[in-house]
């Protein structure tokens, strides 16, 4: 199991290492996303691609929201509902 950023290249690198699964750590903080020059909508699209890739190659897919307790609950629930529909194996609330 590797723990990676929500970046397709990180997921691809994990796959190439032969891991059994990947935990994608999501940062949904508005200021942090702005500093990364990405919108939440674009971030979500990247997450969809990453989870779909993991499911396509048959690896365990986990998704956690970083600093969950300090985040906007609506934004977090958007992520959780999405990844539930995508069929992730585990959802986490990272502190």
mmCIF file of N, CA, C and O in Angstrom:
data_model
loop_
_atom_site.group_PDB
_atom_site.id
_atom_site.type_symbol
_atom_site.label_atom_id
_atom_site.label_comp_id
_atom_site.label_asym_id
_atom_site.label_seq_id
_atom_site.Cartn_x
_atom_site.Cartn_y
_atom_site.Cartn_z
ATOM 1 N N UNK A 1 0.856 -1.175 0.000
ATOM 2 C CA UNK A 1 0.000 0.000 0.000
ATOM 3 C C UNK A 1 0.901 1.236 0.000
ATOM 4 O O UNK A 1 1.769 1.366 0.857
ATOM 5 N N UNK A 2 0.663 2.111 -0.980
ATOM 6 C CA UNK A 2 1.350 3.392 -0.979
ATOM 7 C C UNK A 2 0.350 4.494 -0.663
ATOM 8 O O UNK A 2 -0.851 4.333 -0.857
ATOM 9 N N UNK A 3 0.866 5.595 -0.171
ATOM 10 C CA UNK A 3 0.060 6.779 0.126
ATOM 11 C C UNK A 3 0.586 7.887 -0.769
ATOM 12 O O UNK A 3 1.757 8.255 -0.666
ATOM 13 N N UNK A 4 -0.291 8.395 -1.640
ATOM 14 C CA UNK A 4 0.159 9.351 -2.649
ATOM 15 C C UNK A 4 -0.748 10.570 -2.712
ATOM 16 O O UNK A 4 -1.865 10.568 -2.193
ATOM 17 N N UNK A 5 -0.236 11.592 -3.387
ATOM 18 C CA UNK A 5 -1.042 12.776 -3.684
ATOM 19 C C UNK A 5 -2.054 12.429 -4.766
ATOM 20 O O UNK A 5 -1.930 11.418 -5.443
ATOM 21 N N UNK A 6 -3.031 13.281 -4.925
ATOM 22 C CA UNK A 6 -4.018 13.106 -5.985
ATOM 23 C C UNK A 6 -3.417 13.572 -7.304
ATOM 24 O O UNK A 6 -3.807 14.591 -7.865
ATOM 25 N N UNK A 7 -2.457 12.802 -7.779
ATOM 26 C CA UNK A 7 -1.785 13.089 -9.044
ATOM 27 C C UNK A 7 -1.663 11.778 -9.803
ATOM 28 O O UNK A 7 -1.171 10.788 -9.259
ATOM 29 N N UNK A 8 -2.076 11.786 -11.036
ATOM 30 C CA UNK A 8 -2.067 10.576 -11.838
ATOM 31 C C UNK A 8 -0.661 9.978 -11.923
ATOM 32 O O UNK A 8 -0.495 8.754 -11.861
ATOM 33 N N UNK A 9 0.357 10.824 -12.031
ATOM 34 C CA UNK A 9 1.724 10.301 -12.127
ATOM 35 C C UNK A 9 2.141 9.577 -10.843
ATOM 36 O O UNK A 9 2.906 8.604 -10.896
ATOM 37 N N UNK A 10 1.640 10.003 -9.693
ATOM 38 C CA UNK A 10 1.931 9.303 -8.441
ATOM 39 C C UNK A 10 1.267 7.928 -8.427
ATOM 40 O O UNK A 10 1.859 6.938 -7.996
ATOM 41 N N UNK A 11 0.039 7.872 -8.906
ATOM 42 C CA UNK A 11 -0.683 6.600 -8.974
ATOM 43 C C UNK A 11 0.014 5.668 -9.966
ATOM 44 O O UNK A 11 0.224 4.487 -9.683
ATOM 45 N N UNK A 12 0.398 6.194 -11.111
ATOM 46 C CA UNK A 12 1.086 5.378 -12.115
ATOM 47 C C UNK A 12 2.407 4.835 -11.571
ATOM 48 O O UNK A 12 2.755 3.674 -11.815
ATOM 49 N N UNK A 13 3.139 5.647 -10.830
ATOM 50 C CA UNK A 13 4.403 5.200 -10.240
ATOM 51 C C UNK A 13 4.148 4.086 -9.232
ATOM 52 O O UNK A 13 4.879 3.091 -9.188
ATOM 53 N N UNK A 14 3.113 4.219 -8.433
ATOM 54 C CA UNK A 14 2.767 3.168 -7.470
ATOM 55 C C UNK A 14 2.443 1.858 -8.181
ATOM 56 O O UNK A 14 2.892 0.786 -7.760
ATOM 57 N N UNK A 15 1.681 1.955 -9.257
ATOM 58 C CA UNK A 15 1.335 0.759 -10.026
ATOM 59 C C UNK A 15 2.602 0.085 -10.544
ATOM 60 O O UNK A 15 2.749 -1.139 -10.467
ATOM 61 N N UNK A 16 3.548 0.891 -11.034
ATOM 62 C CA UNK A 16 4.779 0.334 -11.594
ATOM 63 C C UNK A 16 5.639 -0.360 -10.535
ATOM 64 O O UNK A 16 6.455 -1.211 -10.858
ATOM 65 N N UNK A 17 5.431 -0.023 -9.267
ATOM 66 C CA UNK A 17 6.189 -0.638 -8.174
ATOM 67 C C UNK A 17 5.609 -1.982 -7.748
ATOM 68 O O UNK A 17 6.211 -2.689 -6.940
ATOM 69 N N UNK A 18 4.438 -2.317 -8.252
ATOM 70 C CA UNK A 18 3.840 -3.601 -7.944
ATOM 71 C C UNK A 18 3.128 -3.664 -6.600
ATOM 72 O O UNK A 18 2.998 -4.733 -6.009
ATOM 73 N N UNK A 19 2.623 -2.531 -6.144
ATOM 74 C CA UNK A 19 1.920 -2.498 -4.857
ATOM 75 C C UNK A 19 0.546 -3.158 -4.972
ATOM 76 O O UNK A 19 0.018 -3.341 -6.065
ATOM 77 N N UNK A 20 -0.018 -3.501 -3.820
ATOM 78 C CA UNK A 20 -1.340 -4.131 -3.788
ATOM 79 C C UNK A 20 -2.459 -3.099 -3.808
ATOM 80 O O UNK A 20 -3.603 -3.422 -4.113
ATOM 81 N N UNK A 21 -2.133 -1.854 -3.464
ATOM 82 C CA UNK A 21 -3.149 -0.819 -3.433
ATOM 83 C C UNK A 21 -2.560 0.552 -3.216
ATOM 84 O O UNK A 21 -1.373 0.697 -2.906
ATOM 85 N N UNK A 22 -3.415 1.554 -3.363
ATOM 86 C CA UNK A 22 -2.978 2.955 -3.245
ATOM 87 C C UNK A 22 -4.009 3.730 -2.436
ATOM 88 O O UNK A 22 -5.209 3.613 -2.668
ATOM 89 N N UNK A 23 -3.510 4.508 -1.473
ATOM 90 C CA UNK A 23 -4.351 5.436 -0.723
ATOM 91 C C UNK A 23 -4.058 6.835 -1.256
ATOM 92 O O UNK A 23 -2.928 7.324 -1.148
ATOM 93 N N UNK A 24 -5.057 7.449 -1.848
ATOM 94 C CA UNK A 24 -4.909 8.802 -2.395
ATOM 95 C C UNK A 24 -5.322 9.786 -1.315
ATOM 96 O O UNK A 24 -6.454 9.766 -0.831
ATOM 97 N N UNK A 25 -4.379 10.648 -0.933
ATOM 98 C CA UNK A 25 -4.638 11.663 0.083
ATOM 99 C C UNK A 25 -5.081 12.941 -0.614
ATOM 100 O O UNK A 25 -4.320 13.531 -1.382
ATOM 101 N N UNK A 26 -6.302 13.358 -0.343
ATOM 102 C CA UNK A 26 -6.881 14.531 -1.001
ATOM 103 C C UNK A 26 -6.805 15.755 -0.099
ATOM 104 O O UNK A 26 -7.125 15.684 1.084
ATOM 105 N N UNK A 27 -6.414 16.857 -0.680
ATOM 106 C CA UNK A 27 -6.421 18.123 0.026
ATOM 107 C C UNK A 27 -7.478 18.995 -0.633
ATOM 108 O O UNK A 27 -7.350 19.350 -1.802
ATOM 109 N N UNK A 28 -8.517 19.330 0.111
ATOM 110 C CA UNK A 28 -9.626 20.087 -0.473
ATOM 111 C C UNK A 28 -9.700 21.514 0.051
ATOM 112 O O UNK A 28 -10.657 22.225 -0.207
ATOM 113 N N UNK A 29 -8.665 21.932 0.764
ATOM 114 C CA UNK A 29 -8.615 23.284 1.306
ATOM 115 C C UNK A 29 -8.530 24.294 0.152
ATOM 116 O O UNK A 29 -7.682 24.165 -0.734
ATOM 117 N N UNK A 30 -9.409 25.296 0.180
ATOM 118 C CA UNK A 30 -9.468 26.274 -0.916
ATOM 119 C C UNK A 30 -8.139 26.986 -1.140
ATOM 120 O O UNK A 30 -7.697 27.153 -2.274
ATOM 121 N N UNK A 31 -7.505 27.424 -0.062
ATOM 122 C CA UNK A 31 -6.227 28.138 -0.196
ATOM 123 C C UNK A 31 -5.136 27.236 -0.756
ATOM 124 O O UNK A 31 -4.335 27.653 -1.584
ATOM 125 N N UNK A 32 -5.117 25.997 -0.296
ATOM 126 C CA UNK A 32 -4.103 25.053 -0.778
ATOM 127 C C UNK A 32 -4.303 24.759 -2.257
ATOM 128 O O UNK A 32 -3.343 24.722 -3.028
ATOM 129 N N UNK A 33 -5.553 24.546 -2.662
ATOM 130 C CA UNK A 33 -5.820 24.294 -4.081
ATOM 131 C C UNK A 33 -5.445 25.503 -4.926
ATOM 132 O O UNK A 33 -4.882 25.356 -6.011
ATOM 133 N N UNK A 34 -5.735 26.709 -4.413
ATOM 134 C CA UNK A 34 -5.373 27.925 -5.146
ATOM 135 C C UNK A 34 -3.860 28.029 -5.306
ATOM 136 O O UNK A 34 -3.369 28.413 -6.371
ATOM 137 N N UNK A 35 -3.117 27.657 -4.268
ATOM 138 C CA UNK A 35 -1.649 27.715 -4.349
ATOM 139 C C UNK A 35 -1.125 26.684 -5.355
ATOM 140 O O UNK A 35 -0.054 26.853 -5.921
ATOM 141 N N UNK A 36 -1.901 25.616 -5.572
ATOM 142 C CA UNK A 36 -1.538 24.599 -6.561
ATOM 143 C C UNK A 36 -2.046 24.974 -7.958
ATOM 144 O O UNK A 36 -1.836 24.243 -8.923
ATOM 145 N N UNK A 37 -2.773 26.089 -8.029
ATOM 146 C CA UNK A 37 -3.357 26.587 -9.283
ATOM 147 C C UNK A 37 -4.312 25.567 -9.905
ATOM 148 O O UNK A 37 -4.240 25.273 -11.105
ATOM 149 N N UNK A 38 -5.217 25.066 -9.049
ATOM 150 C CA UNK A 38 -6.199 24.100 -9.518
ATOM 151 C C UNK A 38 -7.529 24.362 -8.818
ATOM 152 O O UNK A 38 -7.560 24.750 -7.653
ATOM 153 N N UNK A 39 -8.605 24.203 -9.548
ATOM 154 C CA UNK A 39 -9.930 24.362 -8.950
ATOM 155 C C UNK A 39 -10.364 23.032 -8.332
ATOM 156 O O UNK A 39 -9.831 21.973 -8.683
ATOM 157 N N UNK A 40 -11.349 23.089 -7.468
ATOM 158 C CA UNK A 40 -11.876 21.860 -6.887
ATOM 159 C C UNK A 40 -12.452 20.966 -7.980
ATOM 160 O O UNK A 40 -12.264 19.744 -7.952
ATOM 161 N N UNK A 41 -13.107 21.550 -8.976
ATOM 162 C CA UNK A 41 -13.666 20.754 -10.071
ATOM 163 C C UNK A 41 -12.573 20.004 -10.834
ATOM 164 O O UNK A 41 -12.721 18.817 -11.154
ATOM 165 N N UNK A 42 -11.460 20.683 -11.114
ATOM 166 C CA UNK A 42 -10.349 20.021 -11.798
ATOM 167 C C UNK A 42 -9.718 18.950 -10.914
ATOM 168 O O UNK A 42 -9.319 17.886 -11.390
ATOM 169 N N UNK A 43 -9.625 19.241 -9.630
ATOM 170 C CA UNK A 43 -9.068 18.289 -8.671
ATOM 171 C C UNK A 43 -9.925 17.022 -8.627
ATOM 172 O O UNK A 43 -9.401 15.906 -8.603
ATOM 173 N N UNK A 44 -11.229 17.204 -8.652
ATOM 174 C CA UNK A 44 -12.162 16.075 -8.658
ATOM 175 C C UNK A 44 -11.993 15.258 -9.945
ATOM 176 O O UNK A 44 -11.997 14.023 -9.908
ATOM 177 N N UNK A 45 -11.835 15.918 -11.077
ATOM 178 C CA UNK A 45 -11.625 15.204 -12.342
ATOM 179 C C UNK A 45 -10.355 14.368 -12.281
ATOM 180 O O UNK A 45 -10.330 13.223 -12.758
ATOM 181 N N UNK A 46 -9.294 14.917 -11.687
ATOM 182 C CA UNK A 46 -8.054 14.161 -11.528
ATOM 183 C C UNK A 46 -8.274 12.946 -10.629
ATOM 184 O O UNK A 46 -7.733 11.866 -10.885
ATOM 185 N N UNK A 47 -9.062 13.118 -9.585
ATOM 186 C CA UNK A 47 -9.354 12.020 -8.667
ATOM 187 C C UNK A 47 -10.125 10.908 -9.379
ATOM 188 O O UNK A 47 -9.835 9.724 -9.189
ATOM 189 N N UNK A 48 -11.078 11.277 -10.199
ATOM 190 C CA UNK A 48 -11.842 10.283 -10.969
ATOM 191 C C UNK A 48 -10.898 9.463 -11.847
ATOM 192 O O UNK A 48 -10.973 8.228 -11.878
ATOM 193 N N UNK A 49 -9.994 10.134 -12.541
ATOM 194 C CA UNK A 49 -9.035 9.433 -13.410
ATOM 195 C C UNK A 49 -8.159 8.483 -12.600
ATOM 196 O O UNK A 49 -7.912 7.342 -13.019
ATOM 197 N N UNK A 50 -7.691 8.940 -11.451
ATOM 198 C CA UNK A 50 -6.798 8.128 -10.626
ATOM 199 C C UNK A 50 -7.517 6.892 -10.083
ATOM 200 O O UNK A 50 -6.992 5.768 -10.157
ATOM 201 N N UNK A 51 -8.713 7.069 -9.546
ATOM 202 C CA UNK A 51 -9.468 5.938 -9.001
ATOM 203 C C UNK A 51 -9.837 4.967 -10.122
ATOM 204 O O UNK A 51 -9.690 3.744 -9.959
ATOM 205 N N UNK A 52 -10.271 5.478 -11.247
ATOM 206 C CA UNK A 52 -10.628 4.597 -12.366
ATOM 207 C C UNK A 52 -9.430 3.774 -12.836
ATOM 208 O O UNK A 52 -9.567 2.595 -13.161
ATOM 209 N N UNK A 53 -8.253 4.386 -12.863
ATOM 210 C CA UNK A 53 -7.049 3.657 -13.251
ATOM 211 C C UNK A 53 -6.770 2.523 -12.263
ATOM 212 O O UNK A 53 -6.477 1.395 -12.668
ATOM 213 N N UNK A 54 -6.858 2.808 -10.989
ATOM 214 C CA UNK A 54 -6.619 1.773 -9.979
ATOM 215 C C UNK A 54 -7.605 0.625 -10.121
ATOM 216 O O UNK A 54 -7.222 -0.548 -10.035
ATOM 217 N N UNK A 55 -8.867 0.946 -10.330
ATOM 218 C CA UNK A 55 -9.885 -0.097 -10.478
ATOM 219 C C UNK A 55 -9.641 -0.898 -11.767
ATOM 220 O O UNK A 55 -9.816 -2.109 -11.793
ATOM 221 N N UNK A 56 -9.210 -0.207 -12.820
ATOM 222 C CA UNK A 56 -8.960 -0.856 -14.107
ATOM 223 C C UNK A 56 -7.854 -1.906 -13.998
ATOM 224 O O UNK A 56 -7.943 -2.971 -14.625
ATOM 225 N N UNK A 57 -6.820 -1.621 -13.215
ATOM 226 C CA UNK A 57 -5.701 -2.570 -13.091
ATOM 227 C C UNK A 57 -5.888 -3.528 -11.919
ATOM 228 O O UNK A 57 -5.027 -4.356 -11.641
ATOM 229 N N UNK A 58 -7.019 -3.420 -11.224
ATOM 230 C CA UNK A 58 -7.350 -4.381 -10.178
ATOM 231 C C UNK A 58 -6.692 -4.156 -8.833
ATOM 232 O O UNK A 58 -6.570 -5.094 -8.039
ATOM 233 N N UNK A 59 -6.284 -2.920 -8.554
ATOM 234 C CA UNK A 59 -5.655 -2.625 -7.261
ATOM 235 C C UNK A 59 -6.670 -2.070 -6.270
ATOM 236 O O UNK A 59 -7.675 -1.470 -6.659
ATOM 237 N N UNK A 60 -6.373 -2.269 -4.988
ATOM 238 C CA UNK A 60 -7.205 -1.672 -3.943
ATOM 239 C C UNK A 60 -7.074 -0.155 -4.027
ATOM 240 O O UNK A 60 -5.970 0.377 -4.133
ATOM 241 N N UNK A 61 -8.204 0.521 -3.978
ATOM 242 C CA UNK A 61 -8.221 1.985 -4.045
ATOM 243 C C UNK A 61 -8.806 2.537 -2.759
ATOM 244 O O UNK A 61 -9.916 2.171 -2.363
ATOM 245 N N UNK A 62 -8.044 3.408 -2.126
ATOM 246 C CA UNK A 62 -8.494 4.088 -0.916
ATOM 247 C C UNK A 62 -8.371 5.590 -1.142
ATOM 248 O O UNK A 62 -7.469 6.041 -1.835
ATOM 249 N N UNK A 63 -9.272 6.343 -0.526
ATOM 250 C CA UNK A 63 -9.224 7.802 -0.625
ATOM 251 C C UNK A 63 -9.435 8.388 0.764
ATOM 252 O O UNK A 63 -10.353 7.975 1.484
ATOM 253 N N UNK A 64 -8.572 9.325 1.127
ATOM 254 C CA UNK A 64 -8.693 10.043 2.403
ATOM 255 C C UNK A 64 -8.672 11.537 2.143
ATOM 256 O O UNK A 64 -8.020 12.003 1.210
ATOM 257 N N UNK A 65 -9.394 12.279 2.976
ATOM 258 C CA UNK A 65 -9.354 13.738 2.918
ATOM 259 C C UNK A 65 -8.450 14.216 4.049
ATOM 260 O O UNK A 65 -8.699 13.917 5.218
ATOM 261 N N UNK A 66 -7.383 14.942 3.682
ATOM 262 C CA UNK A 66 -6.440 15.462 4.673
ATOM 263 C C UNK A 66 -7.099 16.521 5.548
ATOM 264 O O UNK A 66 -7.928 17.298 5.075
ATOM 265 N N UNK A 67 -6.691 16.542 6.803
ATOM 266 C CA UNK A 67 -7.198 17.537 7.763
ATOM 267 C C UNK A 67 -8.721 17.619 7.735
ATOM 268 O O UNK A 67 -9.299 18.702 7.759
ATOM 269 N N UNK A 68 -9.347 16.466 7.694
ATOM 270 C CA UNK A 68 -10.803 16.394 7.535
ATOM 271 C C UNK A 68 -11.540 17.285 8.526
ATOM 272 O O UNK A 68 -12.479 17.996 8.159
ATOM 273 N N UNK A 69 -11.162 17.264 9.775
ATOM 274 C CA UNK A 69 -11.903 17.968 10.821
ATOM 275 C C UNK A 69 -11.814 19.474 10.686
ATOM 276 O O UNK A 69 -12.617 20.201 11.260
ATOM 277 N N UNK A 70 -10.877 19.989 9.895
ATOM 278 C CA UNK A 70 -10.750 21.426 9.669
ATOM 279 C C UNK A 70 -11.313 21.858 8.312
ATOM 280 O O UNK A 70 -11.235 23.023 7.950
ATOM 281 N N UNK A 71 -11.873 20.918 7.561
ATOM 282 C CA UNK A 71 -12.362 21.223 6.216
ATOM 283 C C UNK A 71 -13.863 21.503 6.214
ATOM 284 O O UNK A 71 -14.581 21.127 7.125
ATOM 285 N N UNK A 72 -14.293 22.146 5.161
ATOM 286 C CA UNK A 72 -15.713 22.382 4.925
ATOM 287 C C UNK A 72 -16.380 21.028 4.700
ATOM 288 O O UNK A 72 -16.014 20.283 3.782
ATOM 289 N N UNK A 73 -17.353 20.696 5.519
ATOM 290 C CA UNK A 73 -18.007 19.389 5.459
ATOM 291 C C UNK A 73 -18.666 19.137 4.100
ATOM 292 O O UNK A 73 -18.662 18.008 3.607
ATOM 293 N N UNK A 74 -19.199 20.167 3.466
ATOM 294 C CA UNK A 74 -19.840 19.979 2.151
ATOM 295 C C UNK A 74 -18.826 19.574 1.091
ATOM 296 O O UNK A 74 -19.107 18.726 0.243
ATOM 297 N N UNK A 75 -17.644 20.188 1.148
ATOM 298 C CA UNK A 75 -16.597 19.841 0.185
ATOM 299 C C UNK A 75 -16.133 18.404 0.407
ATOM 300 O O UNK A 75 -15.940 17.648 -0.543
ATOM 301 N N UNK A 76 -15.971 18.041 1.668
ATOM 302 C CA UNK A 76 -15.542 16.680 1.989
ATOM 303 C C UNK A 76 -16.592 15.668 1.549
ATOM 304 O O UNK A 76 -16.263 14.626 0.969
ATOM 305 N N UNK A 77 -17.851 15.963 1.804
ATOM 306 C CA UNK A 77 -18.915 15.039 1.412
ATOM 307 C C UNK A 77 -18.992 14.894 -0.105
ATOM 308 O O UNK A 77 -19.321 13.811 -0.606
ATOM 309 N N UNK A 78 -18.661 15.934 -0.830
ATOM 310 C CA UNK A 78 -18.626 15.833 -2.292
ATOM 311 C C UNK A 78 -17.610 14.766 -2.709
ATOM 312 O O UNK A 78 -17.896 13.922 -3.565
ATOM 313 N N UNK A 79 -16.448 14.794 -2.079
ATOM 314 C CA UNK A 79 -15.409 13.809 -2.376
ATOM 315 C C UNK A 79 -15.871 12.418 -1.967
ATOM 316 O O UNK A 79 -15.765 11.452 -2.729
ATOM 317 N N UNK A 80 -16.398 12.293 -0.756
ATOM 318 C CA UNK A 80 -16.803 10.979 -0.251
ATOM 319 C C UNK A 80 -17.917 10.354 -1.088
ATOM 320 O O UNK A 80 -17.881 9.161 -1.374
ATOM 321 N N UNK A 81 -18.901 11.138 -1.463
ATOM 322 C CA UNK A 81 -19.994 10.613 -2.289
ATOM 323 C C UNK A 81 -19.470 10.167 -3.657
ATOM 324 O O UNK A 81 -19.875 9.126 -4.182
ATOM 325 N N UNK A 82 -18.581 10.966 -4.221
ATOM 326 C CA UNK A 82 -18.012 10.644 -5.523
ATOM 327 C C UNK A 82 -17.247 9.323 -5.471
ATOM 328 O O UNK A 82 -17.485 8.432 -6.287
ATOM 329 N N UNK A 83 -16.331 9.203 -4.523
ATOM 330 C CA UNK A 83 -15.495 8.003 -4.504
ATOM 331 C C UNK A 83 -16.299 6.763 -4.113
ATOM 332 O O UNK A 83 -15.970 5.653 -4.534
ATOM 333 N N UNK A 84 -17.366 6.961 -3.351
ATOM 334 C CA UNK A 84 -18.255 5.835 -3.053
ATOM 335 C C UNK A 84 -18.888 5.326 -4.347
ATOM 336 O O UNK A 84 -18.925 4.121 -4.607
ATOM 337 N N UNK A 85 -19.345 6.244 -5.192
ATOM 338 C CA UNK A 85 -19.936 5.859 -6.482
ATOM 339 C C UNK A 85 -18.913 5.202 -7.402
ATOM 340 O O UNK A 85 -19.251 4.341 -8.203
ATOM 341 N N UNK A 86 -17.644 5.619 -7.264
ATOM 342 C CA UNK A 86 -16.578 5.049 -8.089
ATOM 343 C C UNK A 86 -16.168 3.659 -7.601
ATOM 344 O O UNK A 86 -15.445 2.946 -8.291
ATOM 345 N N UNK A 87 -16.594 3.290 -6.401
ATOM 346 C CA UNK A 87 -16.321 1.953 -5.887
ATOM 347 C C UNK A 87 -14.998 1.784 -5.169
ATOM 348 O O UNK A 87 -14.421 0.693 -5.195
ATOM 349 N N UNK A 88 -14.516 2.843 -4.500
ATOM 350 C CA UNK A 88 -13.270 2.680 -3.741
ATOM 351 C C UNK A 88 -13.466 1.647 -2.634
ATOM 352 O O UNK A 88 -14.589 1.391 -2.181
ATOM 353 N N UNK A 89 -12.369 1.071 -2.203
ATOM 354 C CA UNK A 89 -12.410 0.020 -1.190
ATOM 355 C C UNK A 89 -12.454 0.557 0.241
ATOM 356 O O UNK A 89 -12.925 -0.136 1.146
ATOM 357 N N UNK A 90 -11.945 1.770 0.434
ATOM 358 C CA UNK A 90 -11.963 2.349 1.783
ATOM 359 C C UNK A 90 -11.920 3.868 1.672
ATOM 360 O O UNK A 90 -11.218 4.423 0.833
ATOM 361 N N UNK A 91 -12.665 4.512 2.553
ATOM 362 C CA UNK A 91 -12.666 5.972 2.662
ATOM 363 C C UNK A 91 -12.095 6.312 4.021
ATOM 364 O O UNK A 91 -12.493 5.720 5.031
ATOM 365 N N UNK A 92 -11.180 7.291 4.050
ATOM 366 C CA UNK A 92 -10.548 7.658 5.314
ATOM 367 C C UNK A 92 -10.737 9.111 5.666
ATOM 368 O O UNK A 92 -10.927 9.964 4.809
ATOM 369 N N UNK A 93 -10.686 9.373 6.953
ATOM 370 C CA UNK A 93 -10.738 10.733 7.501
ATOM 371 C C UNK A 93 -9.385 11.022 8.126
ATOM 372 O O UNK A 93 -9.152 10.715 9.292
ATOM 373 N N UNK A 94 -8.474 11.561 7.337
ATOM 374 C CA UNK A 94 -7.119 11.820 7.823
ATOM 375 C C UNK A 94 -7.084 13.086 8.664
ATOM 376 O O UNK A 94 -7.701 14.095 8.325
ATOM 377 N N UNK A 95 -6.398 13.004 9.783
ATOM 378 C CA UNK A 95 -6.254 14.138 10.690
ATOM 379 C C UNK A 95 -5.203 15.108 10.231
ATOM 380 O O UNK A 95 -4.218 14.821 9.726
#
